[in-house]
Short mmCIF file of C-alpha atoms in Angstrom, two decimals:
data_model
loop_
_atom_site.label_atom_id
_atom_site.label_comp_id
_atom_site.label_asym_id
_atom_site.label_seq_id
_atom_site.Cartn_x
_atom_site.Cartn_y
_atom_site.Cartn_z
CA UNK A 28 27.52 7.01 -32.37
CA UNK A 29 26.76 9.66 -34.66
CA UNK A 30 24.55 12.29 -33.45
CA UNK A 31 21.91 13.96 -35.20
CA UNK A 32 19.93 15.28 -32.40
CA UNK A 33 20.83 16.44 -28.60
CA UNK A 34 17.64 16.17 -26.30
CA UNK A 35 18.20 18.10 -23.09
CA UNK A 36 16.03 16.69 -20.86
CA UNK A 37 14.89 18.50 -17.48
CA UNK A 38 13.62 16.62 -14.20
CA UNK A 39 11.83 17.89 -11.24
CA UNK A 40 13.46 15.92 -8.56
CA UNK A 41 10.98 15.46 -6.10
CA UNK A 42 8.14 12.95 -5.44
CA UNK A 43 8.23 10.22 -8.32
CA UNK A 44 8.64 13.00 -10.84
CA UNK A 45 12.11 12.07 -11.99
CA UNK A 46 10.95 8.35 -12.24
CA UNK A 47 8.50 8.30 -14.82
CA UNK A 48 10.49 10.43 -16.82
CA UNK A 49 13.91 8.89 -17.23
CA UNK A 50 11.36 5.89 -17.92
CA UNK A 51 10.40 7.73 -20.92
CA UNK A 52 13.86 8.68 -22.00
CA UNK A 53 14.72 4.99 -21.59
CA UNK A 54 11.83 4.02 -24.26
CA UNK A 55 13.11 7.24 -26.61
CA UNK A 56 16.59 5.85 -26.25
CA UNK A 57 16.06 2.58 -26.99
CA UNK A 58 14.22 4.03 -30.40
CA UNK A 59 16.14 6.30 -31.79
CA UNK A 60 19.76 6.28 -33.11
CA UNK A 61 21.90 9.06 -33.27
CA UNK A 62 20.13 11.35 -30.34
CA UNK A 63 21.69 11.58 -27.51
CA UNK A 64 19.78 12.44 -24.19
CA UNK A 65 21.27 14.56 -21.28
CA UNK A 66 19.05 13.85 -18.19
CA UNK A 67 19.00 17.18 -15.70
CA UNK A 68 18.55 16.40 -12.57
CA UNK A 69 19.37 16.77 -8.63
CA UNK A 70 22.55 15.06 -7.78
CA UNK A 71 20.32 13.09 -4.80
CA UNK A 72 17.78 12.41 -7.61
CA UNK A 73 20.11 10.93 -10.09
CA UNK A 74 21.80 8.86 -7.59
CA UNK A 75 18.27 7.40 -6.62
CA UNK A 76 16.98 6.61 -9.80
CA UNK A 77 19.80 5.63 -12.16
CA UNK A 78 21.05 3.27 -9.57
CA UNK A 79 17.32 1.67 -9.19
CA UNK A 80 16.43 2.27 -13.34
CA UNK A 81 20.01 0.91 -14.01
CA UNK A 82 20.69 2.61 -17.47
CA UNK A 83 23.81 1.99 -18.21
CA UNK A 84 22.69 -0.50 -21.00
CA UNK A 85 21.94 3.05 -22.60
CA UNK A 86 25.19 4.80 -23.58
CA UNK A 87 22.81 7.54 -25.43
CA UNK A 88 21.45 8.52 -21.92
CA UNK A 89 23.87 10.97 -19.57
CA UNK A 90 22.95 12.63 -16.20
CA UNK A 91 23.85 15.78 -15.11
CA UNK A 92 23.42 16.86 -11.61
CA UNK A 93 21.89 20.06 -10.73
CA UNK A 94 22.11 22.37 -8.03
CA UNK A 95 19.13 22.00 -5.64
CA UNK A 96 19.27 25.32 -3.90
CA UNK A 97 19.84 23.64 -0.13
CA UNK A 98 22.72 24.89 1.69
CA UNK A 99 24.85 22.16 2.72
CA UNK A 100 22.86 21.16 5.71
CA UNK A 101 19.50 21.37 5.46
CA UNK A 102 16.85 20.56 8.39
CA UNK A 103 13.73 21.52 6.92
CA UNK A 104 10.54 20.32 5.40
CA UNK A 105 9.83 18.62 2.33
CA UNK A 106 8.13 21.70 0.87
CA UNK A 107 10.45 24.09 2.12
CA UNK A 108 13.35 21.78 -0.35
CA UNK A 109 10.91 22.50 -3.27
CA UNK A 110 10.97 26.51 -2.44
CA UNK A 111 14.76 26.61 -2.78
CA UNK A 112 14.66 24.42 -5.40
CA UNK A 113 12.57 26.29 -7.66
CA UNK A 114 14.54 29.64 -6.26
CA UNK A 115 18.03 28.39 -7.86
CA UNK A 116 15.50 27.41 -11.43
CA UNK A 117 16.27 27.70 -13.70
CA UNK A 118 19.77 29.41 -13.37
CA UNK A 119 20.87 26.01 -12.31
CA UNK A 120 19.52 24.01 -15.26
CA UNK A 121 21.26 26.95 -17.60
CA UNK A 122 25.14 26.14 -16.38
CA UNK A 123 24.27 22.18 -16.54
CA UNK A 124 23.10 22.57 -20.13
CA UNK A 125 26.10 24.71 -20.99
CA UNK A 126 28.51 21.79 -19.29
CA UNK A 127 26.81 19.01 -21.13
CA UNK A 128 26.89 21.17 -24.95
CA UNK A 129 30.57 22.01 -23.93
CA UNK A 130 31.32 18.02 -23.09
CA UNK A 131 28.88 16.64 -25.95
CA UNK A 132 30.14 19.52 -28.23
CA UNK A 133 26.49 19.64 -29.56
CA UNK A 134 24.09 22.47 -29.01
CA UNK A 135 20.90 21.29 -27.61
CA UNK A 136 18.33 20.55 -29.92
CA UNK A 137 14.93 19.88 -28.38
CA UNK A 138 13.87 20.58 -24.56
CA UNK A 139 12.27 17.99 -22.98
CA UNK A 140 11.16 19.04 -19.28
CA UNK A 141 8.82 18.13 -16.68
CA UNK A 142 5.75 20.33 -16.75
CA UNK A 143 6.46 22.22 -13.40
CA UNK A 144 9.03 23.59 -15.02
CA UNK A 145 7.76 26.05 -17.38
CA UNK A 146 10.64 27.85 -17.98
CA UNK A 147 11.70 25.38 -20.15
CA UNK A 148 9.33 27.26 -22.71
CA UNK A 149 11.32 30.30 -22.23
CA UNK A 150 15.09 28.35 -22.40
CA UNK A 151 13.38 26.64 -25.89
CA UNK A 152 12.39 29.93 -27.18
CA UNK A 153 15.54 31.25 -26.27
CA UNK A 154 17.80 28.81 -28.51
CA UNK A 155 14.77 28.76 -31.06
CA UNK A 156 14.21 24.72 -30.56
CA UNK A 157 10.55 23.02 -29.68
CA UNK A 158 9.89 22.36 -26.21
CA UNK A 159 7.89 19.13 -25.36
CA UNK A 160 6.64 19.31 -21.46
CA UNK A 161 5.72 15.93 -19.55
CA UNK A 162 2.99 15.71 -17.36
CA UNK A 163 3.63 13.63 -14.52
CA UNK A 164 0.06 12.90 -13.34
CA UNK A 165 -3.60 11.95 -14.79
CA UNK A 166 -5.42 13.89 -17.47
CA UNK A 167 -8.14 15.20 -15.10
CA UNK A 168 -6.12 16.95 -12.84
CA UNK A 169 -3.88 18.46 -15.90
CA UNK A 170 -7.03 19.44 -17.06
CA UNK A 171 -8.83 20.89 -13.42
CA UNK A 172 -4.84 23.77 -14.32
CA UNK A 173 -5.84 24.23 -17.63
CA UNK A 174 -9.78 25.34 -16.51
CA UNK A 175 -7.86 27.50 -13.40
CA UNK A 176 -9.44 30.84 -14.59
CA UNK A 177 -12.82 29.59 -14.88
CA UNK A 178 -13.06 27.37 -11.49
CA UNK A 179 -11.64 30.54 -9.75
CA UNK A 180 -14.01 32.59 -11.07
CA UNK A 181 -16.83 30.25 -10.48
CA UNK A 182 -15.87 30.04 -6.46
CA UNK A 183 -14.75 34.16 -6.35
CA UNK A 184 -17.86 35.59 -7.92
CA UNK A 185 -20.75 33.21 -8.82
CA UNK A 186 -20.43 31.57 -5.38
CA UNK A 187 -20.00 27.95 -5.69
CA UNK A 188 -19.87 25.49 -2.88
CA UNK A 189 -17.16 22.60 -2.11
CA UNK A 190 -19.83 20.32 -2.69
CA UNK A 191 -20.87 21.80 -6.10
CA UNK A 192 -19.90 20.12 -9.32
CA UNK A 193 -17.49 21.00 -11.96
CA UNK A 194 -20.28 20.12 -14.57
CA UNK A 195 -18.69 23.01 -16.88
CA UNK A 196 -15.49 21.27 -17.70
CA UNK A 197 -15.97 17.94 -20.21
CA UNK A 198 -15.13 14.66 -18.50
CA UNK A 199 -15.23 16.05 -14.89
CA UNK A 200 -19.04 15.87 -13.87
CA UNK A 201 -18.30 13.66 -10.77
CA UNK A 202 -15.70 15.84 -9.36
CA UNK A 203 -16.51 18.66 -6.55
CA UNK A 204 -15.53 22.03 -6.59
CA UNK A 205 -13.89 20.57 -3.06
CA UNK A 206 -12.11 18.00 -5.26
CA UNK A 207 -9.56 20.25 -6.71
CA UNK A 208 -6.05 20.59 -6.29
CA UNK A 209 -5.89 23.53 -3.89
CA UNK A 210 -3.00 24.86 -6.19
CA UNK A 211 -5.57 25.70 -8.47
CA UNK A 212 -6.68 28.93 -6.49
CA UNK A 213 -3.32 30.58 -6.41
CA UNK A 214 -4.78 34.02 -5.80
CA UNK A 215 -6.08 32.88 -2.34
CA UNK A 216 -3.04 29.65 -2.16
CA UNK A 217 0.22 31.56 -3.92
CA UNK A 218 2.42 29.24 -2.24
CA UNK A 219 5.63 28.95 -4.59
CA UNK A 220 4.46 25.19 -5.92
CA UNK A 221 0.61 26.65 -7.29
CA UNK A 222 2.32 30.06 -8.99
CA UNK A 223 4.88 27.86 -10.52
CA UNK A 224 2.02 25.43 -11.81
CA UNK A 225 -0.01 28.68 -12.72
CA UNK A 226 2.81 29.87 -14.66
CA UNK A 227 3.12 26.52 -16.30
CA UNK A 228 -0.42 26.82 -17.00
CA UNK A 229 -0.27 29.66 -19.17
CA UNK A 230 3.05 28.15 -21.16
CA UNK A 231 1.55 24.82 -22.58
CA UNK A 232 0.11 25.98 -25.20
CA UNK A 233 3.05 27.29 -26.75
CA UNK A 234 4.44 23.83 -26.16
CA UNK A 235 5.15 21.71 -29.51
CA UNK A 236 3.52 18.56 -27.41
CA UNK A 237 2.13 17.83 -23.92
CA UNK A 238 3.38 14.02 -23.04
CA UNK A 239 1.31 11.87 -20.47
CA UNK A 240 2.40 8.68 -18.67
CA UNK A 241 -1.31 7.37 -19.70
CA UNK A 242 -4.11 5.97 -21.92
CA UNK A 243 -6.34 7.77 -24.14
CA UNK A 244 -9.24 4.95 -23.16
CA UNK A 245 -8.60 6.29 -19.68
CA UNK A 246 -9.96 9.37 -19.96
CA UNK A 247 -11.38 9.59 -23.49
CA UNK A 248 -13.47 12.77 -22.78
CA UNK A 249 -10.81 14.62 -21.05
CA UNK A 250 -8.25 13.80 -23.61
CA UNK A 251 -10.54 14.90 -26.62
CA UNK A 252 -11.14 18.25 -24.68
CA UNK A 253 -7.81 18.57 -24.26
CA UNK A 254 -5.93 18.04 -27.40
CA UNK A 255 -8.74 21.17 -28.44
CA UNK A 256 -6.99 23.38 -26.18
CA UNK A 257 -3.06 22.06 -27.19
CA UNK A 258 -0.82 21.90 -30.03
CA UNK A 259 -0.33 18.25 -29.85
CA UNK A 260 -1.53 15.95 -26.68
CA UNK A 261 0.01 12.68 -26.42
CA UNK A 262 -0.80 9.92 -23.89
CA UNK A 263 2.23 7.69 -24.32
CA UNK A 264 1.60 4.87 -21.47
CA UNK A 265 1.56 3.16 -19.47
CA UNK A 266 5.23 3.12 -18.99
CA UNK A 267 5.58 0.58 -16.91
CA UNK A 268 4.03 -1.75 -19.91
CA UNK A 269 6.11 -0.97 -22.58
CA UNK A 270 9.78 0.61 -21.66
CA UNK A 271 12.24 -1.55 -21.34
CA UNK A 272 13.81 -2.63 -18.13
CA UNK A 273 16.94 -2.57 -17.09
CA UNK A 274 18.72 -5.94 -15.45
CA UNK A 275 18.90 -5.05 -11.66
CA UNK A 276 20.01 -7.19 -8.60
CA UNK A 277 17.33 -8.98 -6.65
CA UNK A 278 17.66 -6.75 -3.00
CA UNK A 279 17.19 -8.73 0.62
CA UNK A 280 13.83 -6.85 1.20
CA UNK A 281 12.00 -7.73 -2.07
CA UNK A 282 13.22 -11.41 -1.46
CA UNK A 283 11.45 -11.07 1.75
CA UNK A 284 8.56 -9.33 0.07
CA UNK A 285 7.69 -11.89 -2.31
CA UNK A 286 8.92 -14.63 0.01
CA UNK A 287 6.04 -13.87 1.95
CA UNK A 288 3.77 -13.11 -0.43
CA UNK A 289 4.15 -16.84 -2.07
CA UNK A 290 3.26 -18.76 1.54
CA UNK A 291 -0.12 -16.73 1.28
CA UNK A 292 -2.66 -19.54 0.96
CA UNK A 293 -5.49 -17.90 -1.37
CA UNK A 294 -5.87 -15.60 -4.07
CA UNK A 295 -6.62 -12.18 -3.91
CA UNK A 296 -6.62 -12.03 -0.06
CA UNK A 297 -3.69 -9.97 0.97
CA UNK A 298 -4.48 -6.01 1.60
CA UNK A 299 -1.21 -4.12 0.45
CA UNK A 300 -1.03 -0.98 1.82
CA UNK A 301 1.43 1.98 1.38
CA UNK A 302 1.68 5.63 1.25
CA UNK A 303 4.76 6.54 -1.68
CA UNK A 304 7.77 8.21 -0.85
CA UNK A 305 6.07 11.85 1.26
CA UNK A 306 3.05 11.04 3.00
CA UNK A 307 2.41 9.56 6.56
CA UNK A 308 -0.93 9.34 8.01
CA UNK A 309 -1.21 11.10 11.49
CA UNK A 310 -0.62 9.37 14.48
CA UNK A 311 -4.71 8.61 15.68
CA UNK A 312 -4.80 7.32 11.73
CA UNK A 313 -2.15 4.41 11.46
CA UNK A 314 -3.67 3.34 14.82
CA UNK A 315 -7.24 2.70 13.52
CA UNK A 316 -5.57 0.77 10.58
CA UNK A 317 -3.44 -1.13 12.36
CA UNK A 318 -6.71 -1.84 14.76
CA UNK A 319 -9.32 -2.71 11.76
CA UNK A 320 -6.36 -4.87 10.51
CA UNK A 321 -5.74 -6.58 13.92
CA UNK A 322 -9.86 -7.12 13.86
CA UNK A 323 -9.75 -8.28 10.60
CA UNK A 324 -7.20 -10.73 10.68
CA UNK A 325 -6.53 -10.12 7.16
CA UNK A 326 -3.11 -10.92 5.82
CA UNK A 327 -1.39 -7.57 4.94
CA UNK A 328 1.57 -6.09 3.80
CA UNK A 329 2.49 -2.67 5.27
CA UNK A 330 5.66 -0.80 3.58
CA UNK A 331 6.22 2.00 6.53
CA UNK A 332 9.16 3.97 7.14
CA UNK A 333 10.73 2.77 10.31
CA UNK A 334 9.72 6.21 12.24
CA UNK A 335 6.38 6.14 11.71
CA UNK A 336 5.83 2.31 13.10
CA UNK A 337 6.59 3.73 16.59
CA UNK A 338 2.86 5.24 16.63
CA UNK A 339 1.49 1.46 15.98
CA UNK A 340 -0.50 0.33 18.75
CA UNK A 341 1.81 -1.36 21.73
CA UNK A 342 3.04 -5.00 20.70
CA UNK A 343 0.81 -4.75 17.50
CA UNK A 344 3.47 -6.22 14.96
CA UNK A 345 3.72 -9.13 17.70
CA UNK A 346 0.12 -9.85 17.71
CA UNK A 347 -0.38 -9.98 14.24
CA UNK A 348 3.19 -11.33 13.06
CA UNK A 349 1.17 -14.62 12.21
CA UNK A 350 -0.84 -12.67 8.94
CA UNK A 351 0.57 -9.67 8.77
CA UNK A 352 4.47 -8.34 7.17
CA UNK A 353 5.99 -5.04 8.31
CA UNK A 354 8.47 -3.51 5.87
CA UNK A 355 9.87 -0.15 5.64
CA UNK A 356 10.06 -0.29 1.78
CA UNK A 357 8.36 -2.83 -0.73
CA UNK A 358 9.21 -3.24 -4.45
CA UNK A 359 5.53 -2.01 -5.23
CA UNK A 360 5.44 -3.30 -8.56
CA UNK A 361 6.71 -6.92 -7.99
CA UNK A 362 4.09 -7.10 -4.69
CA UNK A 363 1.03 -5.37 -7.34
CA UNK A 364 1.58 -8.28 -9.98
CA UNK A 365 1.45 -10.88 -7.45
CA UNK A 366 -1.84 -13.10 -7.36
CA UNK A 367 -1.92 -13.17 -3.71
CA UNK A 368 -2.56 -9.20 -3.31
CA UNK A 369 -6.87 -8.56 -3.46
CA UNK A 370 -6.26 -4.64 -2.56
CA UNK A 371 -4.05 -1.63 -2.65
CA UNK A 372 -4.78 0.74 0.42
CA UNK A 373 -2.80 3.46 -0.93
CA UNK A 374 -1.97 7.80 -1.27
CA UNK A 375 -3.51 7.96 -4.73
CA UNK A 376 -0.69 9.32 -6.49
CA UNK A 377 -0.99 8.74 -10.24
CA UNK A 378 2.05 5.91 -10.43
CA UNK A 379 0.33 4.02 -8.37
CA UNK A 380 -2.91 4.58 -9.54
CA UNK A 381 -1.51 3.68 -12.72
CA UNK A 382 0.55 0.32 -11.48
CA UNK A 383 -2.78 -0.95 -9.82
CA UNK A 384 -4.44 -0.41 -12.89
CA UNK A 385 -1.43 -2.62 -14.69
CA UNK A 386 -1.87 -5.19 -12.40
CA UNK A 387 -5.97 -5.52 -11.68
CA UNK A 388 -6.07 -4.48 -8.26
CA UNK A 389 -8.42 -2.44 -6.93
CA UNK A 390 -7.56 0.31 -4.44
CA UNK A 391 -8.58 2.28 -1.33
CA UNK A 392 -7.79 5.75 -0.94
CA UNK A 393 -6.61 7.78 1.95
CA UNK A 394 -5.59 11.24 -0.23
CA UNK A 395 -3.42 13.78 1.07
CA UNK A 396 -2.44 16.62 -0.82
CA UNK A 397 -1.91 17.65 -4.46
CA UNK A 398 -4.08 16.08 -6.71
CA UNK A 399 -5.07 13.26 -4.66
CA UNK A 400 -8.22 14.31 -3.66
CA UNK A 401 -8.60 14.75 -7.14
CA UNK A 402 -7.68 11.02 -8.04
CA UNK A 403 -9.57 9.76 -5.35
CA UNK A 404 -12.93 11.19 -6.40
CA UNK A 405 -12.41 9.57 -9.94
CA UNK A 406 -11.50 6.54 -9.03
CA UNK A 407 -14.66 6.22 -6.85
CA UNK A 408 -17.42 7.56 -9.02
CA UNK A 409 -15.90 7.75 -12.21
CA UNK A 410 -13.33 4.95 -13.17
CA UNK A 411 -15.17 3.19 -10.31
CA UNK A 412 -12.05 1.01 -9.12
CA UNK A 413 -12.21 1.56 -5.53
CA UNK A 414 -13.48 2.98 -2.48
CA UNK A 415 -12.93 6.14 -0.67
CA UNK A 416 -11.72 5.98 2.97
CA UNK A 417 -15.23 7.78 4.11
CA UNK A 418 -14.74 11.08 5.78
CA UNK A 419 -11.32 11.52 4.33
CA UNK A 420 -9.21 9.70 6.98
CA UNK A 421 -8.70 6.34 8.77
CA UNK A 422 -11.04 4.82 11.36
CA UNK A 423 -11.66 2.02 12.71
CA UNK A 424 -14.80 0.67 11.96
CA UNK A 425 -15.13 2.83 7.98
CA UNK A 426 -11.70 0.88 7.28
CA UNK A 427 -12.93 -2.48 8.06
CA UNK A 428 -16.22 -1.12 6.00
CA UNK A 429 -14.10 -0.39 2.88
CA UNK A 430 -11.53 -3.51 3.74
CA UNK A 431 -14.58 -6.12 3.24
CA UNK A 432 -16.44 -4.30 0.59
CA UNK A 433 -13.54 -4.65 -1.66
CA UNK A 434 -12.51 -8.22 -0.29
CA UNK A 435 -15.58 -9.77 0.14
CA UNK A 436 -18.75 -7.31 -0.98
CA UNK A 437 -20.83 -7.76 -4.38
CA UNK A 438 -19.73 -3.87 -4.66
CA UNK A 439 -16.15 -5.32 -4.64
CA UNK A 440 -16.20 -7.65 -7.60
CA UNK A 441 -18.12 -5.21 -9.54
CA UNK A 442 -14.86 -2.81 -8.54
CA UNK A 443 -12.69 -5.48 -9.57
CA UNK A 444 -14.44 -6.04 -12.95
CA UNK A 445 -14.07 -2.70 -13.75
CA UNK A 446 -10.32 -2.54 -13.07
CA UNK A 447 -9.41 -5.55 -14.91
CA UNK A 448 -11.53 -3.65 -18.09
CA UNK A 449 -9.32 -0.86 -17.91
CA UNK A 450 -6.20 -3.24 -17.63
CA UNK A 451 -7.05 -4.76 -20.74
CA UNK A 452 -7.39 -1.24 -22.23
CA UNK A 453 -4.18 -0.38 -20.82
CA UNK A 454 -2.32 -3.20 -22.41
CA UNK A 455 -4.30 -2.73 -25.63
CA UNK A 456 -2.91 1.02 -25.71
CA UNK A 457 0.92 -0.03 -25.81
CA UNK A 458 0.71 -2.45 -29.05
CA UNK A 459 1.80 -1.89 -32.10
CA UNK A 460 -1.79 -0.78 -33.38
CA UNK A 461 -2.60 0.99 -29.90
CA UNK A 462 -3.27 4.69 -29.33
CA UNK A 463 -0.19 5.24 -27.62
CA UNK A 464 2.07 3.14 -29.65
CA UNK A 465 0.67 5.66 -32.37
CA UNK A 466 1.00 9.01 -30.08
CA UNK A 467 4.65 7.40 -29.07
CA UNK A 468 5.63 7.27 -32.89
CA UNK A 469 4.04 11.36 -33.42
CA UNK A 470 6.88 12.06 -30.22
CA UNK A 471 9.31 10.39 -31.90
CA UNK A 472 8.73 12.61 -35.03
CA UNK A 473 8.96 15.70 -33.03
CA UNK A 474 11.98 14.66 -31.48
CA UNK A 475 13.74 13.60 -34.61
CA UNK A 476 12.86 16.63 -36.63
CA UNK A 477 14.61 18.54 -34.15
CA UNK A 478 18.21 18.42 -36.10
CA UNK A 479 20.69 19.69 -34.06
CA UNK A 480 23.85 18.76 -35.07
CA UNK A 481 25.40 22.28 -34.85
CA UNK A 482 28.80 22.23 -33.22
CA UNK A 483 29.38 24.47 -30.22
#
């Protein structure tokens, strides 16, 4: 291959960050000729996703493991791992950029980073090459950082309430003061994850482009606001729809999965529930699941870690081993494109927010942390394609509520309506003629403009 350009590209290893990202790279790959892409990355991460995303179909595509700050063992929390991590940034991605230009022998020629890491602006600067960030989650919660100063201020001096609306900021006249990301209010929240968002925050708009693995049609009034406010704003998904996929071996536990799935009798009946990669409901909470599921006799399909099934009720996987699958980990897209799954009882993280969408399935949401809360309120009242868990958390009797609305309720096939709309509009998006087929081709121009071909 001869290379024109070298695209350094920089993941934030934690969550399902580094996912949709290398999913990205695998679309620029397959589009391009002569760029070659050197994917930065935890050496855990890496070995994660490019043995799940196998991508060694793409011999443009090389990952370089980064040093993730943990001493060799490491006890602690999840959120104590992103401190040290973002301690040893971005030192560590410097001497990993300086291997691959040494083994490439090409300087890097554009920076292509998740948005959390906002030093990428100053790296980019640095060598005098464009910097594209990628935002990793929906375009109202992007936009909820962007308005930081003025929520803050609202909250800190004009006194407004959690319940209060955020009626100020286009698109977002559903959403709660009580809605937002609590990294928004750094000054009262510095932990290390809302000052490095903050400081990302105040970077984009230098950035030549702000990517999003989404639709234009998803958000139209938040992405008109936005692209006002950034050099170029490019909703480039849904992924999932249009990158290609690497061959991969069938596994044991997603033969199981859709084993099961296919001996369901009817349509639409099974509840799938999961939680991503971080979050666990408390102890009192899986109970009153597993008890409105028990009630319910619904058939389900529960992907939870192995730990977190001791707190079941007594003999619960026995009583309901008739309708009911327990799995510590479920190949979430295969299960969301089956016919027999009627809802998704899930964390709210945008991937799979954005794979139910994909798939028509409407959700229920049990938020956590981040921007959850965020995504939850939206899909409620504004993209109206599920239900809230009411009061925030699992119980008994407000599960079964929400499990028959959506299963059974008028409520629920107006939900279900509304998500297979937005489906369409998501596979509209990714076609030739489709906004971001069109934003995808503006990236591509970025990316090949940025010549690079200078020998080190």
């Amino acid at each position: 291959m001869v290379m024109h350009s070298h695209i350094g590209v920089l993941a934030f290893p934690f969550g399902t960050h580094a996912t949709p990202l290398l999913s990205l790279v695998q679309k620029l790959a397959a589009s391009t000729s002569g760029v070659q892409f050197s994917f930065f990355n935890s050496s855990s991460s890496n070995e994660k996703i490019f043995s799940t995303y196998v991508s060694g179909t793409f011999d443009n595509i090389r990952a370089y493991d980064v040093w993730d700050g943990t001493p060799e063992v490491f006890s602690g929390t999840h959120f104590e791992e992103v401190q040290l991590f973002l301690d040893a940034s971005p030192m560590n991605y410097e001497k990993a950029i300086e291997e691959a230009e040494a083994e490439t022998g090409f300087k890097i020629s554009c920076l292509l980073t998740d948005a959390f890491l906002w030093f990428g602006c100053n790296l980019a600067e640095k060598r005098g090459v464009p910097w594209v960030a990628f935002w990793t989650s929906a375009s109202c919660s992007l936009s909820t950082h962007l308005y930081t100063d003025l929520i803050q201020d609202a909250v800190e001096h004009k006194g407004a309430t959690a319940e209060q609306k955020l009626s100020f900021i286009p698109g977002m006249s559903v959403v709660n003061f009580g809605d937002v990301p609590p990294e928004v209010f750094h000054t009262q929240n510095p932990t290390s994850l809302a000052v490095t968002i903050y400081k990302m925050v105040e970077k984009l708009p230098k950035s030549t482009a702000v990517v999003l693995n989404s639709f234009e049609e998803f958000d139209p009034i938040i992405a008109k606001d936005l692209k006002s406010k950034l050099q170029q704003f490019l909703n480039v998904g849904p992924l999932i729809l249009s990158s290609p996929t690497p061959p991969s071996s069938v596994t044991d536990q997603e033969n199981e999965c859709i084993s099961w799935l296919e001996r369901q009798k009817d349509p639409k009946s099974v509840v799938y529930i999961s939680f991503g990669s971080v979050a666990v409901p408390p102890g009192n909470e899986l109970v009153a699941l597993a008890e409105a599921l028990e009630t319910c006799k619904l058939p389900f399909l529960w992907s939870l870690k192995h730990q977190a099934m001791k707190l079941l009720p007594e003999g619960f996987q026995e009583r309901t081993r008739e309708f009911g699958k327990m799995v510590s980990w479920a190949p979430q897209l295969q299960v969301l494109a089956h016919s027999s799954v009627g809802v998704f009882v899930t964390h709210c993280g945008w991937n799979s927010i954005l794979e139910s969408v994909c798939n028509g399935v409407p959700v229920i949401c049990r938020p956590f942390f981040g921007d959850q809360k965020l995504n939850s309120r939206m899909i409620e009242d504004s993209w109206k394609i599920g239900l809230r868990v009411k009061g925030g958390v699992f119980t008994k009797s407000e599960t079964i509520n929400a499990l028959e609305s959506i299963l059974s309720g008028e409520s629920g096939e107006a939900i279900r309506k509304n998500v297979n709309k937005l489906k369409e509009k998501a596979k509209d998006a990714v076609e030739s003629w489709g906004s971001s087929s069109k934003n995808f081709t503006t990236l591509l121009e970025i990316l090949s403009g940025a010549k690079g071909n200078t020998r080190t």
